[in-house]
Coordinates of C-alpha atoms and ligand atoms in Angstrom, one line a residue:
M51 CA 0.0 0.0 0.0
S52 CA 1.3 3.4 -0.8
A53 CA 1.4 6.3 1.6
P54 CA -0.7 9.4 1.5
V55 CA 1.7 11.9 -0.1
A56 CA 0.0 15.3 -0.5
R57 CA 2.2 17.6 1.6
A58 CA 0.3 20.2 3.6
T59 CA 1.9 22.9 5.6
A60 CA 0.3 25.1 8.3
S61 CA -2.1 27.3 6.5
S62 CA -3.0 30.8 7.7
G63 CA -6.3 31.5 9.3
A64 CA -8.0 30.6 12.6
P65 CA -6.2 27.9 14.6
Q66 CA -8.9 25.3 14.0
E67 CA -8.6 25.9 10.2
R68 CA -4.8 25.1 10.2
V69 CA -3.7 21.6 9.6
L70 CA -0.4 19.9 10.3
R71 CA 0.1 16.5 8.9
V72 CA 1.5 13.9 11.3
A73 CA 3.4 10.8 10.2
L74 CA 3.7 8.1 12.8
L75 CA 6.5 5.6 12.3
G76 CA 5.9 2.4 14.3
C77 CA 2.7 1.1 15.9
G78 CA 3.8 -0.9 18.9
V79 CA 2.6 -0.5 22.4
V80 CA 3.4 3.3 22.5
G81 CA 2.5 4.0 18.8
T82 CA -0.9 2.4 19.2
Q83 CA -1.7 4.7 22.1
V84 CA -0.4 7.8 20.3
A85 CA -2.5 7.0 17.3
R86 CA -5.6 6.5 19.4
I87 CA -5.2 9.7 21.2
L88 CA -4.5 11.6 17.9
L89 CA -7.8 10.2 16.5
D90 CA -9.9 10.5 19.7
Q91 CA -8.8 13.9 21.1
T92 CA -8.4 15.8 17.9
G93 CA -10.3 18.9 19.2
D94 CA -8.4 19.3 22.4
L95 CA -5.0 18.8 20.7
A96 CA -6.0 21.3 18.0
A97 CA -6.9 23.9 20.6
R98 CA -3.6 23.3 22.5
A99 CA -1.4 23.2 19.4
G100 CA -3.1 25.9 17.4
A101 CA -3.7 23.6 14.5
T102 CA -5.4 20.4 13.7
L103 CA -2.9 17.5 14.1
E104 CA -4.0 15.2 11.3
L105 CA -2.7 11.7 11.5
A106 CA -1.7 11.2 7.9
G107 CA -0.6 7.6 8.2
I108 CA 1.2 5.0 10.2
A109 CA 4.2 3.2 8.9
V110 CA 4.4 -0.5 9.9
R111 CA 6.1 -3.6 8.7
D112 CA 3.0 -5.7 8.4
T113 CA 0.0 -3.7 7.1
S114 CA -2.3 -6.8 7.2
R115 CA -2.2 -7.1 11.0
V116 CA -5.3 -5.7 12.7
R117 CA -4.6 -3.1 15.4
D118 CA -7.4 -2.5 17.8
G119 CA -8.9 1.0 17.3
I120 CA -6.6 1.9 14.4
P121 CA -8.3 2.2 11.0
A122 CA -6.6 -0.1 8.5
D123 CA -6.5 2.6 5.8
L124 CA -4.0 4.6 7.9
L125 CA -1.4 1.8 7.7
T126 CA 1.3 1.9 5.1
D127 CA 4.6 0.0 4.6
D128 CA 6.0 2.9 2.6
A129 CA 7.6 4.9 5.4
E130 CA 9.6 7.2 3.1
A131 CA 6.5 8.4 1.2
L132 CA 4.7 8.9 4.5
V133 CA 7.6 11.0 5.8
D134 CA 7.8 13.0 2.6
G135 CA 4.2 14.2 3.0
A136 CA 4.4 15.2 6.7
D137 CA 4.9 18.4 8.6
L138 CA 5.6 16.5 11.9
V139 CA 7.1 13.0 12.2
I140 CA 6.8 10.8 15.3
E141 CA 9.4 8.0 15.3
L142 CA 8.6 5.1 17.6
M143 CA 10.3 2.3 15.7
G144 CA 13.3 2.0 18.0
G145 CA 16.8 0.8 17.0
I146 CA 19.3 2.6 14.8
E147 CA 18.1 1.8 11.2
P148 CA 15.8 2.6 9.5
A149 CA 14.9 5.1 12.2
R150 CA 18.0 7.2 11.7
S151 CA 17.6 7.5 7.9
L152 CA 13.9 8.3 8.2
I153 CA 14.5 11.0 10.8
L154 CA 17.2 12.5 8.7
R155 CA 14.9 12.4 5.6
A156 CA 12.2 14.1 7.6
I157 CA 14.5 16.8 8.8
G158 CA 15.9 17.3 5.3
A159 CA 12.4 17.8 4.0
G160 CA 11.7 20.4 6.7
A161 CA 9.6 18.4 9.1
S162 CA 10.0 18.5 12.9
V163 CA 10.6 15.2 14.7
V164 CA 9.4 13.7 17.9
T165 CA 11.2 10.5 18.9
A166 CA 11.4 8.1 21.9
N167 CA 14.5 6.4 20.5
K168 CA 17.0 6.5 23.3
A169 CA 19.5 4.1 21.6
L170 CA 19.6 6.3 18.5
L171 CA 19.9 9.5 20.5
A172 CA 22.7 8.1 22.8
E173 CA 24.7 6.9 19.8
Q174 CA 23.9 9.5 17.1
G175 CA 22.2 12.4 18.8
P176 CA 24.7 15.0 17.5
V177 CA 24.1 13.9 13.9
L178 CA 20.4 14.4 14.3
F179 CA 20.7 17.7 16.2
E180 CA 23.1 19.2 13.6
A181 CA 20.8 18.3 10.8
A182 CA 17.9 19.8 12.7
D183 CA 19.8 23.0 13.4
D184 CA 20.7 23.3 9.7
A185 CA 17.1 22.8 8.7
G186 CA 15.7 25.0 11.4
V187 CA 13.4 22.3 12.7
D188 CA 12.9 20.6 16.1
V189 CA 13.9 17.2 17.4
A190 CA 12.1 16.5 20.6
F191 CA 12.6 13.5 22.8
E192 CA 11.0 13.7 26.2
A193 CA 9.8 10.1 25.9
A194 CA 13.3 8.8 25.4
V195 CA 14.2 9.1 29.1
A196 CA 11.9 7.8 31.9
G197 CA 8.7 7.5 29.9
A198 CA 6.0 9.8 31.2
I199 CA 8.3 11.8 33.6
P200 CA 9.0 15.3 32.4
I201 CA 12.8 15.4 32.8
V202 CA 14.3 16.4 29.4
R203 CA 12.4 19.7 29.3
P204 CA 13.0 20.6 32.9
V205 CA 16.7 19.9 32.7
R206 CA 17.1 21.7 29.3
E207 CA 14.8 24.6 29.8
S208 CA 13.7 25.1 33.4
L209 CA 17.2 24.7 34.7
A210 CA 18.9 26.6 31.8
G211 CA 19.8 29.3 34.2
D212 CA 21.3 27.0 36.9
H213 CA 24.3 24.7 37.2
V214 CA 23.4 21.1 37.5
T215 CA 26.0 19.2 39.4
R216 CA 24.7 15.7 39.6
V217 CA 21.8 13.6 38.3
L218 CA 20.9 10.3 40.0
G219 CA 18.3 8.3 38.1
I220 CA 16.3 5.2 38.5
V221 CA 15.5 5.1 34.8
N222 CA 14.8 1.4 34.2
G223 CA 11.6 0.1 35.6
T224 CA 12.4 -3.6 34.9
T225 CA 15.5 -3.6 37.1
N226 CA 13.8 -1.5 39.8
Y227 CA 11.0 -4.0 39.9
V228 CA 13.5 -6.9 40.2
L229 CA 15.6 -5.2 42.9
D230 CA 12.4 -4.2 44.8
E231 CA 11.1 -7.8 44.7
M232 CA 14.5 -9.0 46.0
T233 CA 14.3 -6.4 48.8
S234 CA 10.6 -6.7 49.7
N235 CA 9.9 -10.4 49.1
S236 CA 13.4 -11.9 49.5
L237 CA 13.4 -13.3 46.0
D238 CA 16.7 -14.2 44.4
L239 CA 17.6 -12.5 41.1
D240 CA 16.5 -15.2 38.7
A241 CA 13.1 -15.6 40.4
A242 CA 12.5 -11.9 40.4
V243 CA 13.4 -11.7 36.7
E244 CA 11.0 -14.5 35.9
Q245 CA 8.3 -12.7 37.8
A246 CA 9.0 -9.4 35.9
K247 CA 8.6 -11.4 32.6
E248 CA 5.3 -12.9 33.7
L249 CA 4.0 -9.4 34.6
G250 CA 5.2 -8.0 31.2
Y251 CA 7.8 -5.6 32.7
A252 CA 10.7 -7.6 31.3
E253 CA 11.2 -8.8 27.7
A254 CA 11.7 -12.5 26.9
D255 CA 15.4 -11.6 26.6
P256 CA 15.8 -9.0 29.4
S257 CA 19.5 -8.4 28.7
A258 CA 19.2 -4.8 27.7
D259 CA 17.5 -4.0 31.0
I260 CA 19.4 -6.4 33.3
D261 CA 22.8 -5.5 31.9
G262 CA 22.2 -1.8 32.3
L263 CA 22.3 -0.9 28.6
D264 CA 18.9 0.7 28.5
A265 CA 19.8 2.8 31.5
A266 CA 23.2 3.7 30.0
A267 CA 21.6 5.2 26.9
K268 CA 19.4 7.3 29.2
A269 CA 22.5 8.3 31.3
A270 CA 24.2 9.6 28.1
I271 CA 21.2 11.7 27.2
L272 CA 20.8 13.1 30.7
A273 CA 24.5 13.9 31.0
S274 CA 24.6 15.6 27.6
L275 CA 21.6 17.8 28.6
A276 CA 22.6 18.5 32.1
F277 CA 26.2 19.5 31.4
H278 CA 25.9 21.0 27.9
T279 CA 28.4 18.5 26.7
R280 CA 28.1 15.7 24.2
V281 CA 28.3 12.3 26.1
S282 CA 27.7 9.2 23.9
I283 CA 26.7 5.8 25.2
D284 CA 30.3 4.4 24.6
Q285 CA 31.5 6.9 27.3
V286 CA 29.1 5.5 29.9
A287 CA 30.6 3.0 32.3
C288 CA 28.0 0.3 32.6
E289 CA 27.4 -2.5 35.0
G290 CA 24.0 -4.2 35.3
I291 CA 22.4 -6.1 38.2
R292 CA 23.4 -9.7 37.3
A293 CA 25.9 -9.9 40.2
V294 CA 23.5 -8.6 42.8
T295 CA 22.7 -11.4 45.3
A296 CA 19.9 -11.9 47.7
E297 CA 22.6 -11.6 50.4
D298 CA 23.7 -8.2 49.1
V299 CA 20.2 -7.0 49.3
D300 CA 19.7 -8.4 52.8
W301 CA 23.0 -6.8 54.0
A302 CA 22.0 -3.5 52.5
R303 CA 18.8 -3.5 54.5
R304 CA 20.6 -4.4 57.7
T305 CA 23.1 -1.6 57.2
G306 CA 20.5 1.1 56.4
Y307 CA 20.6 1.0 52.6
V308 CA 18.5 -0.2 49.6
V309 CA 20.1 -1.6 46.4
K310 CA 19.1 0.4 43.3
L311 CA 20.4 0.4 39.7
L312 CA 21.4 4.0 39.2
A313 CA 22.2 6.1 36.1
I314 CA 24.6 8.7 37.4
A315 CA 25.8 11.9 35.7
E316 CA 28.3 14.0 37.6
H317 CA 30.0 17.3 37.0
T318 CA 33.2 17.6 39.0
A319 CA 36.2 20.1 38.8
E320 CA 37.9 17.7 36.4
G321 CA 35.1 17.2 34.0
V322 CA 31.9 15.2 33.6
S323 CA 31.1 11.5 33.9
A324 CA 28.2 9.2 33.3
R325 CA 27.9 5.7 34.7
V326 CA 25.4 3.0 35.4
H327 CA 25.8 0.5 38.2
P328 CA 24.0 -1.0 41.2
A329 CA 24.4 1.1 44.3
L330 CA 23.6 1.2 47.9
V331 CA 21.2 4.2 48.5
P332 CA 20.6 5.3 52.1
A333 CA 17.1 4.2 53.2
E334 CA 16.2 7.8 54.0
H335 CA 17.1 9.1 50.5
P336 CA 14.0 9.9 48.3
L337 CA 15.2 7.4 45.6
A338 CA 15.1 4.6 48.2
A339 CA 11.3 5.0 48.3
V340 CA 10.9 4.3 44.5
R341 CA 9.2 1.0 44.4
G342 CA 8.1 -1.5 41.8
A343 CA 8.6 -0.5 38.1
F344 CA 8.4 3.2 38.8
N345 CA 11.2 5.6 37.7
A346 CA 12.6 8.7 39.4
V347 CA 15.3 11.2 38.6
F348 CA 17.0 13.1 41.4
V349 CA 18.7 16.3 40.2
E350 CA 21.1 18.4 42.2
A351 CA 21.7 22.0 41.0
D352 CA 23.6 24.9 42.6
G353 CA 20.7 27.2 42.8
A354 CA 17.7 25.0 42.9
G355 CA 19.2 22.5 45.3
P356 CA 17.7 18.9 45.2
L357 CA 14.8 18.2 42.8
M358 CA 13.0 14.9 42.4
F359 CA 11.0 13.8 39.3
Y360 CA 8.9 10.6 39.8
G361 CA 6.5 8.6 37.7
Q362 CA 6.0 5.8 35.3
G363 CA 9.0 5.2 33.1
A364 CA 7.5 2.8 30.6
G365 CA 4.2 1.5 29.2
G366 CA 2.0 2.6 26.3
R367 CA -0.1 5.4 27.8
P368 CA 2.5 6.9 30.1
T369 CA 5.0 7.1 27.2
A370 CA 2.4 8.4 24.8
S371 CA 1.7 11.2 27.2
A372 CA 5.3 12.4 26.8
V373 CA 5.2 11.9 23.0
L374 CA 2.0 14.0 22.6
G375 CA 3.4 16.7 24.9
D376 CA 6.4 17.0 22.5
L377 CA 4.1 16.9 19.5
V378 CA 2.0 19.8 20.7
S379 CA 5.2 21.7 21.5
V380 CA 6.8 21.2 18.1
A381 CA 3.5 22.0 16.4
R382 CA 3.4 25.3 18.2
D383 CA 7.0 26.1 17.2
R384 CA 6.2 25.3 13.6
L385 CA 3.2 27.7 13.7
T386 CA 5.2 30.5 15.2
G387 CA 8.3 29.9 13.1
G388 CA 10.3 29.3 16.3
K389 CA 12.6 26.5 17.1
G390 CA 12.5 25.2 20.7
S391 CA 14.8 22.2 21.0
F392 CA 18.2 23.1 19.8
E393 CA 21.1 21.1 21.3
S394 CA 23.3 22.9 23.8
A395 CA 26.7 21.4 23.8
Y396 CA 28.6 24.7 24.2
A397 CA 30.5 23.7 27.4
S398 CA 32.2 20.7 25.7
L399 CA 33.6 19.6 29.0
P400 CA 36.1 16.7 29.2
V401 CA 34.3 13.3 29.7
L402 CA 36.2 11.4 32.3
P403 CA 37.2 7.8 32.0
P404 CA 35.4 5.3 34.2
D405 CA 38.2 4.7 36.7
A406 CA 38.3 8.5 37.6
A407 CA 34.9 8.3 39.2
V408 CA 34.9 9.1 42.9
T409 CA 32.5 7.2 45.1
R410 CA 32.0 5.8 48.5
Y411 CA 32.1 2.0 48.8
Q412 CA 30.8 -0.7 51.1
V413 CA 33.2 -3.7 51.1
R414 CA 32.2 -7.0 52.8
L415 CA 34.9 -9.4 53.7
E416 CA 35.0 -12.7 55.4
V417 CA 38.2 -12.8 57.6
E418 CA 39.9 -14.9 60.2
D419 CA 39.1 -13.5 63.6
H420 CA 42.5 -13.1 65.1
T421 CA 44.4 -10.4 66.9
G422 CA 45.7 -7.8 64.4
V423 CA 43.6 -8.9 61.4
L424 CA 41.5 -5.6 61.4
A425 CA 44.8 -3.7 61.6
Q426 CA 46.1 -5.5 58.6
V427 CA 42.9 -4.9 56.6
A428 CA 42.9 -1.2 57.6
G429 CA 46.6 -1.0 56.6
V430 CA 45.7 -2.2 53.0
L431 CA 43.1 0.5 52.7
A432 CA 45.5 3.2 54.1
D433 CA 48.3 2.0 51.7
H434 CA 46.0 2.8 48.8
G435 CA 44.8 6.1 50.1
V436 CA 41.3 4.9 50.8
S437 CA 39.9 6.3 54.0
I438 CA 37.6 4.3 56.2
D439 CA 34.3 5.8 57.4
T440 CA 32.8 2.9 59.4
V441 CA 33.6 -0.7 60.2
R442 CA 31.1 -3.2 61.4
Q443 CA 32.2 -6.7 62.5
S444 CA 30.0 -9.6 63.2
V445 CA 30.5 -13.4 63.6
A446 CA 30.3 -15.0 60.2
E447 CA 26.9 -16.6 59.7
T448 CA 28.3 -19.9 58.3
P449 CA 31.4 -20.5 60.5
A450 CA 34.2 -22.4 58.9
Y451 CA 35.0 -25.6 60.7
T452 CA 38.4 -27.0 61.3
F453 CA 39.9 -29.7 63.5
T454 CA 42.0 -29.5 66.6
A455 CA 44.2 -32.4 65.4
E456 CA 47.3 -31.5 63.2
P457 CA 47.6 -31.5 60.3
A458 CA 44.1 -30.2 59.6
S459 CA 43.3 -31.9 56.3
E460 CA 41.9 -35.2 57.7
P461 CA 40.3 -35.5 61.1
A462 CA 42.0 -37.9 63.4
P463 CA 39.7 -40.6 64.9
G464 CA 38.0 -39.0 67.8
A465 CA 39.2 -35.4 67.0
V466 CA 37.1 -32.6 68.4
R467 CA 35.4 -30.4 65.8
T468 CA 35.6 -26.7 66.8
P469 CA 34.6 -23.7 64.8
E470 CA 37.5 -21.6 63.6
P471 CA 36.8 -18.0 64.5
V472 CA 35.7 -16.2 61.4
A473 CA 34.2 -12.8 61.1
D474 CA 32.3 -10.7 58.5
L475 CA 33.7 -7.2 58.2
V476 CA 31.6 -4.5 56.5
I477 CA 33.8 -1.5 55.7
T478 CA 32.2 1.7 54.4
T479 CA 34.8 4.1 52.9
H480 CA 34.9 7.8 52.4
A481 CA 34.9 8.9 48.8
A482 CA 37.7 7.2 46.9
R483 CA 38.7 6.9 43.2
E484 CA 37.4 3.8 41.4
A485 CA 41.0 3.0 40.5
S486 CA 42.2 3.1 44.1
L487 CA 39.3 0.9 45.3
A488 CA 40.0 -1.6 42.6
A489 CA 43.7 -1.8 43.7
T490 CA 42.6 -2.1 47.3
V491 CA 40.3 -5.0 46.6
A492 CA 43.0 -6.8 44.6
A493 CA 45.4 -6.4 47.6
L494 CA 42.8 -7.5 50.1
E495 CA 42.3 -10.7 48.0
G496 CA 45.9 -11.5 48.5
L497 CA 45.9 -10.9 52.3
A498 CA 46.3 -14.2 54.2
P499 CA 43.6 -13.7 56.8
V500 CA 41.0 -12.7 54.2
R501 CA 39.0 -15.7 53.3
R502 CA 36.9 -14.0 50.6
I503 CA 35.6 -10.7 49.4
I504 CA 31.9 -11.2 49.7
S505 CA 30.9 -8.0 47.8
V506 CA 31.9 -4.6 46.8
L507 CA 29.1 -2.1 46.2
R508 CA 29.2 1.6 45.6
V509 CA 27.3 3.9 48.0
E510 CA 25.5 6.8 46.3
G511 CA 23.1 9.6 47.3
V512 CA 25.1 10.7 50.4
Ligands
LIG796 N1 12.6 -1.4 29.3 C1 12.6 -0.1 29.9 C2 12.3 -0.3 31.4 C3 11.5 0.8 29.4 O1 12.1 -1.4 31.9 O2 12.2 0.8 32.1 C4 12.0 1.4 28.1 O3 13.1 2.1 28.3

């Protein structure tokens, strides 16, 4: 089927008489909701935008598939023709190609674009923004980060007169759901992931969420916006939640923390950094209260102080809300001849390597409980310039057994079994460089009284 091709631009006259033709690329969970709202709420949207937003067509791969509430005659498999006839293009296909080529085609033809494509923006954002600047059109992408939560516009526009110093985000609902189930219902990681799949939060292959890649794309976008500096996804240090154990989560609770997967963007004296990793968040921090599949972004700015943005980070209707907000905004720009969403990368600050990050850590060790062991452990930290904040020691929960008879390998008949004294040490450090902490952990692993390093988790939000 061919696409409707007649190109219409905003005509002069009363707002309700003006028409902007909208091309929708993709009709998945979000696209279906966007199309339904465009069809059902035409009057309200026209009043808000200043022109009728006419859904000209929807590009899909399979035009024969019936989509509930979507007239079949709107479907087309000729995305290029659809784009060529549009004033505004909504890209909800995801992935790099053909989304990238279609967006560039739309921009080249003078159309403004709304996209939710975080992967494309995190990898090729500058290419799109430069093309949009040259063409004098908008590229809006509120839905690319944290679904329904208004965060792109507040960081770019509301905070344009402030200095953002740090952004801490729970920007992946699947992993937040999994970690919350591990915390609240004592599930292990695999069981919680299976439950997330059953409830439709996690994909059949949940790797992009579990390994932190989805959050890393969002971290790159947030860092770029917050610091007026281009940060691409390959500059984001990324560690997912696969290594988080039920025991880590339990220890976090006992020591006053909650484990969260955080996307972190920071501006320090040396430059900017973006990273994604599981972290211990103090139980009293607002991010610790973000439960289930919800998202939240905590922004710290010099003037504004702390700000928290909270809401649904995924799903058809929540994400469609952000898409339609952008659509109304780019429609208004088009009618007034303005351009609202230019990229600001003027600061061009150095993007720091992952091992330059400065963070507090909680290190859990199982050690032999003898005189001087704590001093030896503390000495290793001191040797690497890592300052201790707190130390907590408890008897190991599964004491190692040895035998009084020598040698210890085989018990002599009648030998008395006695537990060898073993302790768990939980050391929380002051802020230290990632590289110093890595060297410290390597040295602790080689220390004779250290039986094992149980876990190393970063502490954020303090
Ligand atoms: N899969 C993502 C999440 C939503 O679980 O939050 C889309 O980015």
